[in-house]
PDB file of C-alpha atoms in Angstrom:
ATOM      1  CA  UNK C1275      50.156  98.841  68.947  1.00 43.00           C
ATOM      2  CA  UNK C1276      48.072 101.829  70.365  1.00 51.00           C
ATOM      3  CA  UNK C1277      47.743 103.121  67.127  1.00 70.00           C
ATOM      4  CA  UNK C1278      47.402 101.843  63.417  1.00 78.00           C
ATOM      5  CA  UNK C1279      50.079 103.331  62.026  1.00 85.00           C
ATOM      6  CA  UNK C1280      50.341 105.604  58.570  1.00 94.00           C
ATOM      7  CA  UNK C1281      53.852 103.936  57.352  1.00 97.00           C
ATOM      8  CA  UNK C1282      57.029 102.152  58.233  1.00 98.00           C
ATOM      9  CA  UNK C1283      60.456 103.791  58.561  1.00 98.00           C
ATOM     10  CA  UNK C1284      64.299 102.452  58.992  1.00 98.00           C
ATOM     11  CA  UNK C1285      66.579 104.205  59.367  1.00 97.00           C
ATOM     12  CA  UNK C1286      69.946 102.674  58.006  1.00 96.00           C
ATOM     13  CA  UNK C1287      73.140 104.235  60.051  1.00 91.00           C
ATOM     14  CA  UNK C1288      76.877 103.692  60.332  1.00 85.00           C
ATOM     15  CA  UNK C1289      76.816 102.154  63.721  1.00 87.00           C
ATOM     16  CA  UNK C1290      73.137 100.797  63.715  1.00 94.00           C
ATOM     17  CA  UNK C1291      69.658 100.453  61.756  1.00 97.00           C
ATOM     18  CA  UNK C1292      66.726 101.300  63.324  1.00 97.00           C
ATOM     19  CA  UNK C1293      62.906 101.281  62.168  1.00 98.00           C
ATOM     20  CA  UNK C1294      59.465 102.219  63.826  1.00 98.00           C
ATOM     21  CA  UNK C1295      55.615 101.982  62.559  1.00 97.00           C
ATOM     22  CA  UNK C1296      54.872 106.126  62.616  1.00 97.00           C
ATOM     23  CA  UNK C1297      51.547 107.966  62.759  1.00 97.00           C
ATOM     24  CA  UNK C1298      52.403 110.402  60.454  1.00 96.00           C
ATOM     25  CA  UNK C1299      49.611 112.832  61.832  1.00 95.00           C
ATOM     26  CA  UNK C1300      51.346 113.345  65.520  1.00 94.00           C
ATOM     27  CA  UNK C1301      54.781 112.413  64.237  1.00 95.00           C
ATOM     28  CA  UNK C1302      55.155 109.608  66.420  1.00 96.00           C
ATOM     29  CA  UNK C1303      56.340 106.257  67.052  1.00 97.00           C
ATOM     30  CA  UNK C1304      52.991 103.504  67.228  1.00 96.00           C
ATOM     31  CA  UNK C1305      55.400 101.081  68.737  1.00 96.00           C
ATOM     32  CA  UNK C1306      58.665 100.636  70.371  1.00 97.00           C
ATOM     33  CA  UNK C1307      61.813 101.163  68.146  1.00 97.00           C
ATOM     34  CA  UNK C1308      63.576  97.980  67.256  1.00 98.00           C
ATOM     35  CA  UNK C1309      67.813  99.095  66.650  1.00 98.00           C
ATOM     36  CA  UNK C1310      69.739  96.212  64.947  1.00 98.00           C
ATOM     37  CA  UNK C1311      73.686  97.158  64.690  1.00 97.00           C
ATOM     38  CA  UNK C1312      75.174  97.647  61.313  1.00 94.00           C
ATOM     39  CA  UNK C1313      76.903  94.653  59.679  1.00 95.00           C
ATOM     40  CA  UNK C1314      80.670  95.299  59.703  1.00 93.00           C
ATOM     41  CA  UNK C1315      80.769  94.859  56.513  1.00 93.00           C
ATOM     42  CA  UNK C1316      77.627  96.274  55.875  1.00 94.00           C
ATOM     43  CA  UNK C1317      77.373  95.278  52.103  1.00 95.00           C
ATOM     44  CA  UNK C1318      73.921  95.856  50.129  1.00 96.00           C
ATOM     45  CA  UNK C1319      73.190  92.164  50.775  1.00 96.00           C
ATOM     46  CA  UNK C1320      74.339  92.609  54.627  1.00 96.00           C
ATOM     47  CA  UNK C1321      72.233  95.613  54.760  1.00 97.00           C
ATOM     48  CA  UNK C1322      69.401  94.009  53.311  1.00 97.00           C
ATOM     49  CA  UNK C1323      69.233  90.834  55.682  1.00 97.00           C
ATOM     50  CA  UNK C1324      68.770  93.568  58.772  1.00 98.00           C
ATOM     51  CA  UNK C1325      66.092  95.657  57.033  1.00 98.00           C
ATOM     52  CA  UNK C1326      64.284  92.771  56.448  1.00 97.00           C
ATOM     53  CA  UNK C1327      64.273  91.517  60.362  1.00 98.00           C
ATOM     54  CA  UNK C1328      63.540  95.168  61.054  1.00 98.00           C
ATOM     55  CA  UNK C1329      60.524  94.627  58.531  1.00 97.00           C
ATOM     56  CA  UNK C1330      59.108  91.046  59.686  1.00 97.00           C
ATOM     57  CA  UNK C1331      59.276  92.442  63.302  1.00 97.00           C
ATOM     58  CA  UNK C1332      56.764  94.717  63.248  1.00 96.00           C
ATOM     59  CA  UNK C1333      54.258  92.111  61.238  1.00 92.00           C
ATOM     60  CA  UNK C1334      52.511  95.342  58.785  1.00 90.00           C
ATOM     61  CA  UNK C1335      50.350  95.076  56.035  1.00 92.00           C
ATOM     62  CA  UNK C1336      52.182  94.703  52.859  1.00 92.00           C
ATOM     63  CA  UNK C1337      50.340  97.785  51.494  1.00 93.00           C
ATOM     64  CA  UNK C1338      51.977  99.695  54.019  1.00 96.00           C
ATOM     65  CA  UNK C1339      54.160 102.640  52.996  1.00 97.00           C
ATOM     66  CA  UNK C1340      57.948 101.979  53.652  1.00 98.00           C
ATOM     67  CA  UNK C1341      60.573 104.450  53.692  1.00 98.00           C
ATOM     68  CA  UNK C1342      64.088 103.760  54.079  1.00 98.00           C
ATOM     69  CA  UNK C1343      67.316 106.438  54.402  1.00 97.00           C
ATOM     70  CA  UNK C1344      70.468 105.488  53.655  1.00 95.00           C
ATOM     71  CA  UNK C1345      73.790 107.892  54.163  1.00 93.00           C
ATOM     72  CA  UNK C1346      74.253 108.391  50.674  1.00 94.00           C
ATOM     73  CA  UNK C1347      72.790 110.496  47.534  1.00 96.00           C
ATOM     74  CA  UNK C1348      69.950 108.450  46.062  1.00 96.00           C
ATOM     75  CA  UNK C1349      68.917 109.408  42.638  1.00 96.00           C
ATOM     76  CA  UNK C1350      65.747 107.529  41.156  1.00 93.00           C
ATOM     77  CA  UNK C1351      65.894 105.068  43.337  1.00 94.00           C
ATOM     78  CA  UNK C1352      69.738 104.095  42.567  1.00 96.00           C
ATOM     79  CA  UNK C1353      72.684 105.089  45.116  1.00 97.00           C
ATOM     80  CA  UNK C1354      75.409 107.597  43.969  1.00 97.00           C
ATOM     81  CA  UNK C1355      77.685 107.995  46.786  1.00 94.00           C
ATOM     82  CA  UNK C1356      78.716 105.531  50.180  1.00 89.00           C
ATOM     83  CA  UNK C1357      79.083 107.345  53.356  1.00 76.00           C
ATOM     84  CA  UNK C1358      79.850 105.335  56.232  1.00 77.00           C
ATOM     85  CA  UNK C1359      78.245 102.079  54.566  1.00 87.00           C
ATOM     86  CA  UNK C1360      80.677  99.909  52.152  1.00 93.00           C
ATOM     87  CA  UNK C1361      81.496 101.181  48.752  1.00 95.00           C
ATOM     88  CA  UNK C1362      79.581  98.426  46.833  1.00 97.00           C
ATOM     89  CA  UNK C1363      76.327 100.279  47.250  1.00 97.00           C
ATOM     90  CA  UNK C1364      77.749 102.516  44.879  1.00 97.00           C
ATOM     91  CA  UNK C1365      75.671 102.538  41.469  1.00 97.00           C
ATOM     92  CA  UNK C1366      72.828 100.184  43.079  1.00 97.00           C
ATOM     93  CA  UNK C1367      69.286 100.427  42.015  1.00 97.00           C
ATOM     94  CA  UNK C1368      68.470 100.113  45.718  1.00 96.00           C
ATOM     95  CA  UNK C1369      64.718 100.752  45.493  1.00 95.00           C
ATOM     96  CA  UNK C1370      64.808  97.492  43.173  1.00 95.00           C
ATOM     97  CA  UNK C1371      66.972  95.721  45.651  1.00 96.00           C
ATOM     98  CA  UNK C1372      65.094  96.030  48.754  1.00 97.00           C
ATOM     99  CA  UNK C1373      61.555  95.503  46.884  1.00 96.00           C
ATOM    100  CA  UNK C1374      62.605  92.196  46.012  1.00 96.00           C
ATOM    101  CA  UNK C1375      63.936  90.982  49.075  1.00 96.00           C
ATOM    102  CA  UNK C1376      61.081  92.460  50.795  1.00 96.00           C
ATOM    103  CA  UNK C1377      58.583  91.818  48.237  1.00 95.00           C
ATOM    104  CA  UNK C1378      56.806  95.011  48.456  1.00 95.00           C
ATOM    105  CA  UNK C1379      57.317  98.735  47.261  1.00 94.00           C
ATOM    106  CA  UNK C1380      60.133 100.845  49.025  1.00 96.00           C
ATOM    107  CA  UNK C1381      60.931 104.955  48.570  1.00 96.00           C
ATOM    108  CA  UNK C1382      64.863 105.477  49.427  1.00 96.00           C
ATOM    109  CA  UNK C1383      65.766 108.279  50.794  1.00 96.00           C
ATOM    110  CA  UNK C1384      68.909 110.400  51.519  1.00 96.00           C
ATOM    111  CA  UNK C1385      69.346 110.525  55.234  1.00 95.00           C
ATOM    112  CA  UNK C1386      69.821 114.006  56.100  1.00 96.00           C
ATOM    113  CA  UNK C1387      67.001 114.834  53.375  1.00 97.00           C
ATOM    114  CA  UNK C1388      64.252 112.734  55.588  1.00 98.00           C
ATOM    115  CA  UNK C1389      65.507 114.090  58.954  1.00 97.00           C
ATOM    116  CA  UNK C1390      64.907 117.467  57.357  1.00 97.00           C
ATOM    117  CA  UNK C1391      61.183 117.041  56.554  1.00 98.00           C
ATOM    118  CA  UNK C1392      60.307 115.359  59.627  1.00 98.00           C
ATOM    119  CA  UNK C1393      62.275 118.679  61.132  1.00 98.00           C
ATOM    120  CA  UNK C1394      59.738 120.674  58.327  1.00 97.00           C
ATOM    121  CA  UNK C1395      56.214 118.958  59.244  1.00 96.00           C
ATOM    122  CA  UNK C1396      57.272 117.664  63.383  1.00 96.00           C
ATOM    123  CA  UNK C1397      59.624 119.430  64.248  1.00 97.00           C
ATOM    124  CA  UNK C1398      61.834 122.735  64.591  1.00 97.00           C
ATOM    125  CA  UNK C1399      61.162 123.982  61.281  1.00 97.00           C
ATOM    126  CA  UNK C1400      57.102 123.376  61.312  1.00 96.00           C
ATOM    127  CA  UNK C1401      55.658 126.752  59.703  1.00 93.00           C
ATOM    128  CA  UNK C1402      59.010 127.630  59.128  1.00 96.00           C
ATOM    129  CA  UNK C1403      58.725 129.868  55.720  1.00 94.00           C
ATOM    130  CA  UNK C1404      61.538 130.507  53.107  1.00 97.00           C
ATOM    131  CA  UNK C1405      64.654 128.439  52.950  1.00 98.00           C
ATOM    132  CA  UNK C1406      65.292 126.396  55.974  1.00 98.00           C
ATOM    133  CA  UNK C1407      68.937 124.383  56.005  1.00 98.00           C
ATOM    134  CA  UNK C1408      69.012 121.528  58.532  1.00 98.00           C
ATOM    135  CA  UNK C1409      72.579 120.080  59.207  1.00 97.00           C
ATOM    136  CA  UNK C1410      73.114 116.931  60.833  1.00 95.00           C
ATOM    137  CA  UNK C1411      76.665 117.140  62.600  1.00 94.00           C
ATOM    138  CA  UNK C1412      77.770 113.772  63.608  1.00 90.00           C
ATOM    139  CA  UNK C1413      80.576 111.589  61.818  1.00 87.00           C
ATOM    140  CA  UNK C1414      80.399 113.853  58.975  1.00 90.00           C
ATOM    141  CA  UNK C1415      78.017 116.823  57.974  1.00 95.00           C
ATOM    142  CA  UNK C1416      74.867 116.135  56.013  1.00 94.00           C
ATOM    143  CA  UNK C1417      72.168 118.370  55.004  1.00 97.00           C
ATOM    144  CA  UNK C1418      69.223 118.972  53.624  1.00 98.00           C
ATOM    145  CA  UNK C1419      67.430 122.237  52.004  1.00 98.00           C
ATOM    146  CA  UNK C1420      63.795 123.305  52.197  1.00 98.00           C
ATOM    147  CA  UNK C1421      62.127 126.101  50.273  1.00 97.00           C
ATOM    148  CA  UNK C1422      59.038 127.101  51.634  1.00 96.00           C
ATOM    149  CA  UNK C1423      58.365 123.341  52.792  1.00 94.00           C
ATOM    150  CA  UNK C1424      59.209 121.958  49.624  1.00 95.00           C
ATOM    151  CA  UNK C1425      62.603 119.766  49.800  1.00 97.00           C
ATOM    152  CA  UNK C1426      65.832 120.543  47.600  1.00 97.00           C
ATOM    153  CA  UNK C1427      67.168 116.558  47.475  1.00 96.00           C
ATOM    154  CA  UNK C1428      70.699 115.466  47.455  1.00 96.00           C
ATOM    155  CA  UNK C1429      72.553 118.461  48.668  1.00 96.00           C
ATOM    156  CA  UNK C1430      76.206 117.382  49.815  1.00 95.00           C
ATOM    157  CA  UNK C1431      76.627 120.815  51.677  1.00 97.00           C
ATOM    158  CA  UNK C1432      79.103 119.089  54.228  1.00 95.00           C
ATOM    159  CA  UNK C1433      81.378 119.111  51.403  1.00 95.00           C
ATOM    160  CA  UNK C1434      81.856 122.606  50.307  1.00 96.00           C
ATOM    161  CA  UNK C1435      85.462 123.954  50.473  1.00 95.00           C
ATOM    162  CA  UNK C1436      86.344 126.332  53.681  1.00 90.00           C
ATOM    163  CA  UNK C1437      90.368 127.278  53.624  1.00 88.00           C
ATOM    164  CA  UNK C1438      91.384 124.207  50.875  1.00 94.00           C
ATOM    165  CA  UNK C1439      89.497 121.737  53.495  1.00 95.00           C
ATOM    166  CA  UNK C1440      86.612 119.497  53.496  1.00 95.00           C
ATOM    167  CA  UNK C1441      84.094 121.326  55.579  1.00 97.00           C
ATOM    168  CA  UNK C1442      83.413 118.313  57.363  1.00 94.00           C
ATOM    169  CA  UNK C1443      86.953 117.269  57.954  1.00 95.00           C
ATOM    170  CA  UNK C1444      87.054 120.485  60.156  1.00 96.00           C
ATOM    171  CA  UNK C1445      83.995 121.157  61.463  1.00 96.00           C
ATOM    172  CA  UNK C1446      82.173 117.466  62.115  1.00 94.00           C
ATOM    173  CA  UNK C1447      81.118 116.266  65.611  1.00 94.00           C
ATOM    174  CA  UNK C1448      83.535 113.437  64.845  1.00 93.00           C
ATOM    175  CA  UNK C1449      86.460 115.940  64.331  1.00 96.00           C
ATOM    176  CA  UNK C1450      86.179 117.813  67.387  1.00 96.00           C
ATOM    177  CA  UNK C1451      86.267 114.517  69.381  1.00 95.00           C
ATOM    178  CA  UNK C1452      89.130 113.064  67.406  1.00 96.00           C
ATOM    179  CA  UNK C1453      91.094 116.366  67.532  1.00 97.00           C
ATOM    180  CA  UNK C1454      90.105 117.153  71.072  1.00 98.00           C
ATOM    181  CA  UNK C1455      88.754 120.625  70.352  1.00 97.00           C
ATOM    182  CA  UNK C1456      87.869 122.577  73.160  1.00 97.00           C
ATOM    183  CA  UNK C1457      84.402 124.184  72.855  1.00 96.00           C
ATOM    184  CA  UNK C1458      85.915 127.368  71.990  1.00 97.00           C
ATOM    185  CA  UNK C1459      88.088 125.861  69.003  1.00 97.00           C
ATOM    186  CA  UNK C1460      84.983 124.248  67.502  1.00 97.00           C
ATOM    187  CA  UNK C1461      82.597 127.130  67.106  1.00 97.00           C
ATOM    188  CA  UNK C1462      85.262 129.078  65.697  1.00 97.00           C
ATOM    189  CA  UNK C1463      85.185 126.002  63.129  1.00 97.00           C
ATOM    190  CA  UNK C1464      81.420 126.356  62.821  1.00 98.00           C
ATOM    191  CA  UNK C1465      81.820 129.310  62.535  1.00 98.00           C
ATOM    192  CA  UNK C1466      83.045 129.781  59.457  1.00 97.00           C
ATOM    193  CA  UNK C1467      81.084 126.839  57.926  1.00 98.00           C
ATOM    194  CA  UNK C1468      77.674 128.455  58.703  1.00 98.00           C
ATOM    195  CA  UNK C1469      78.912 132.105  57.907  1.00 98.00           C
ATOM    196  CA  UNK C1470      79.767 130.067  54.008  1.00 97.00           C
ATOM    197  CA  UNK C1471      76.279 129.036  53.995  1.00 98.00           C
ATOM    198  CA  UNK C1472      74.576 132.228  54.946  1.00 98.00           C
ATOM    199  CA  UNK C1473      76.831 133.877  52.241  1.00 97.00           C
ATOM    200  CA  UNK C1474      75.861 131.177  49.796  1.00 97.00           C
ATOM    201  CA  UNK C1475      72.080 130.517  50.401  1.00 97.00           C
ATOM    202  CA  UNK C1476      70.679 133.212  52.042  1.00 98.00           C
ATOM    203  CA  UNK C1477      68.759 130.976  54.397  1.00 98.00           C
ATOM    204  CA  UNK C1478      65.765 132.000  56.776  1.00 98.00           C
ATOM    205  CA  UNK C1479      66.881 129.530  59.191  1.00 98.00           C
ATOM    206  CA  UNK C1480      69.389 127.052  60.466  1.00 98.00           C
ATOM    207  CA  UNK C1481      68.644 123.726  61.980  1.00 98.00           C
ATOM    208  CA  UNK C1482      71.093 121.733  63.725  1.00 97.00           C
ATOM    209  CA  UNK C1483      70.626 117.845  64.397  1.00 94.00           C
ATOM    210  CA  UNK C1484      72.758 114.969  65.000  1.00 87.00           C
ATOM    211  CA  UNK C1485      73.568 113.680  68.217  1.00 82.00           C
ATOM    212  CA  UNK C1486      75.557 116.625  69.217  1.00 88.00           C
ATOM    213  CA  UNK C1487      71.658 118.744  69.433  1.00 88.00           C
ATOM    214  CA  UNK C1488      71.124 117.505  72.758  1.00 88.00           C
ATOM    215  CA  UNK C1489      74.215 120.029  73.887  1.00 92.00           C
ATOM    216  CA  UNK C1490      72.570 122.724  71.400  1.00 94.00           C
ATOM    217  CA  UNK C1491      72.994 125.240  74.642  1.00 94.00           C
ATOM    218  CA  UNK C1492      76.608 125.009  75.036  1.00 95.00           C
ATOM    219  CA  UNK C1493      77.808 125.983  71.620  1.00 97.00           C
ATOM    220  CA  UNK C1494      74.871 127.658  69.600  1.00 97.00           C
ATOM    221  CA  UNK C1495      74.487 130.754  71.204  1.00 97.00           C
ATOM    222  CA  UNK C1496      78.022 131.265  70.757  1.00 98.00           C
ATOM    223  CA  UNK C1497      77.860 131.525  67.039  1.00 98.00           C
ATOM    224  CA  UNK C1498      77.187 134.927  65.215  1.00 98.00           C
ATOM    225  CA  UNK C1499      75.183 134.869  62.566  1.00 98.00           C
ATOM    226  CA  UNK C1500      72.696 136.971  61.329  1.00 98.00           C
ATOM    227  CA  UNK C1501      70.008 133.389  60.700  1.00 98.00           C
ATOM    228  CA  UNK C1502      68.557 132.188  63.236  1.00 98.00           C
ATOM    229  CA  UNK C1503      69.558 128.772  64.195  1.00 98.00           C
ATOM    230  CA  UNK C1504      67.987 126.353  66.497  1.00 97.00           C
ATOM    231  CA  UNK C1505      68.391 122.805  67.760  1.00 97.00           C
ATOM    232  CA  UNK C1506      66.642 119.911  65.820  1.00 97.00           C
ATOM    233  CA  UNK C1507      63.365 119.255  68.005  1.00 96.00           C
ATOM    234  CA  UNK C1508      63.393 115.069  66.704  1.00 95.00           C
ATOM    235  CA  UNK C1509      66.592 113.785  68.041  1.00 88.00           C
ATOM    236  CA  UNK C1510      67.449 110.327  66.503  1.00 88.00           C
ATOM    237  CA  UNK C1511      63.372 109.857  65.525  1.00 95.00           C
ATOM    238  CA  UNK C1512      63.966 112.356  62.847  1.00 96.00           C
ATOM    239  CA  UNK C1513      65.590 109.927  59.962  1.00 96.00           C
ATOM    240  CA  UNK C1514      62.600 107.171  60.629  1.00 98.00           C
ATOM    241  CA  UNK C1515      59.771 110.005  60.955  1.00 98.00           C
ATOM    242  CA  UNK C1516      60.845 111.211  57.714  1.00 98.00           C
ATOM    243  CA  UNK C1517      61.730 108.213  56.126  1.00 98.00           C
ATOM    244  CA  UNK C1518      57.974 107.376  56.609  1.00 98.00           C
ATOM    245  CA  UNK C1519      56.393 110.772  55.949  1.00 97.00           C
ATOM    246  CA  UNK C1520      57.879 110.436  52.467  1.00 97.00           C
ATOM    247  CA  UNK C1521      56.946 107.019  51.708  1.00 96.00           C
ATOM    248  CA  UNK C1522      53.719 108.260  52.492  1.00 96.00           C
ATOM    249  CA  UNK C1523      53.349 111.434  51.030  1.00 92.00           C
ATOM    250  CA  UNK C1524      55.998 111.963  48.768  1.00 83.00           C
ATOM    251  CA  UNK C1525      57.420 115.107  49.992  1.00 79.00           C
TER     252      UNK C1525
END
């Protein structure tokens, strides 16, 4: 490693999991990025087994911070909801779960909630004041809600109503490739999703991540909103970054 690093992150996902030693001062990686792909049946156990290869990799002291996101609403520790990873993590004390397998302290974290801080203290939002909304547009729509730097956890704004719908079973990367929704039909989509937020929250600023931020130019400036909103700066280092920031630091 060129660096000792500050904590670990993983980053659990629907396709794969991914973890990196960070140096949480430049918001960097101290060492190449292992990716493991998700267990098809990627059970808590399942799960586990791969966070734990991800962990033994990288060799770091036990006292190292760990932080780990899952795609899912964590609340002390235990997970609420099961978005793109099986249903049985549903009511799991996963904080206890992966401490014991890995025999050390962990700090779960929503996954759109630790992309947003690393956005907040790395990223597009750094010295961004007032209420910054990051949403992650991918399979579905996750978010996460800053006020002035501080984070708002667990919001499950890809899920407010637009037209009787699901936001995010209209407006989600996912949907536009499964519907085949020209670039046009999409931001009118979009749209209307971040028009519902600014009426709702007022923000100061909008920050858009997920894979689809790497074609930010194509279909941001073609939305009219009165907030600004900019492309996430982290890419697919954001969920680890922040993973490990809050282990770390706490918020």
């Amino acid at each position: 490693m060129s660096k000792k690093p500050h904590a670990l992150g993983i980053d659990i996902g629907g396709s794969g999991i991914k973890g990196a030693p960070v140096d949480l001062d430049k918001g960097s990686f101290t060492d190449d990025r292992l990716r493991i792909a998700t267990p098809e049946e990627s059970t808590p156990e399942a799960v586990c087994d791969v966070v734990a290869q991800i962990v033994d990799h990288f060799s770091v002291k036990k006292d190292l911070p760990l932080g780990i996101t899952i795609p899912a609403v964590v609340m002390h520790g235990v997970v609420q909801t099961a978005a793109n990873i099986d249903k049985a993590w549903i009511g799991i004390d996963a904080d206890e779960l992966f401490s014991d397998r890995l025999g050390r302290e962990v700090h779960l974290v929503n996954d759109a909630d630790a992309a947003g801080v690393a956005e907040r203290h790395h990223g597009a939002a750094k010295g961004a004041k007032g209420t910054v909304v990051l949403t992650t547009l991918g399979t579905g729509i996750g978010t996460a809600v800053l006020v002035d730097g501080h984070l708002v956890p667990n919001t499950e704004l890809g899920h407010i109503e637009i037209d009787g719908h699901d936001a995010e079973t209209r407006a989600a990367e996912s949907v536009r490739e499964r519907e085949g929704l020209s670039t046009q039909e999409w931001v009118e989509r979009l749209q209307t999703y971040y028009s519902r937020l600014e009426a709702l929250l007022w923000p100061d600023l909008f920050v858009v991540g997920g894979g689809v931020s790497k074609q930010a130019d194509t279909f941001l400036p073609l939305l009219d909103l009165r907030t600004p909103i900019v492309p996430a700066k982290l890419k697919n280092k954001a969920g680890i970054i922040g993973a490990a920031h809050l282990a770390a630091k706490g918020t």
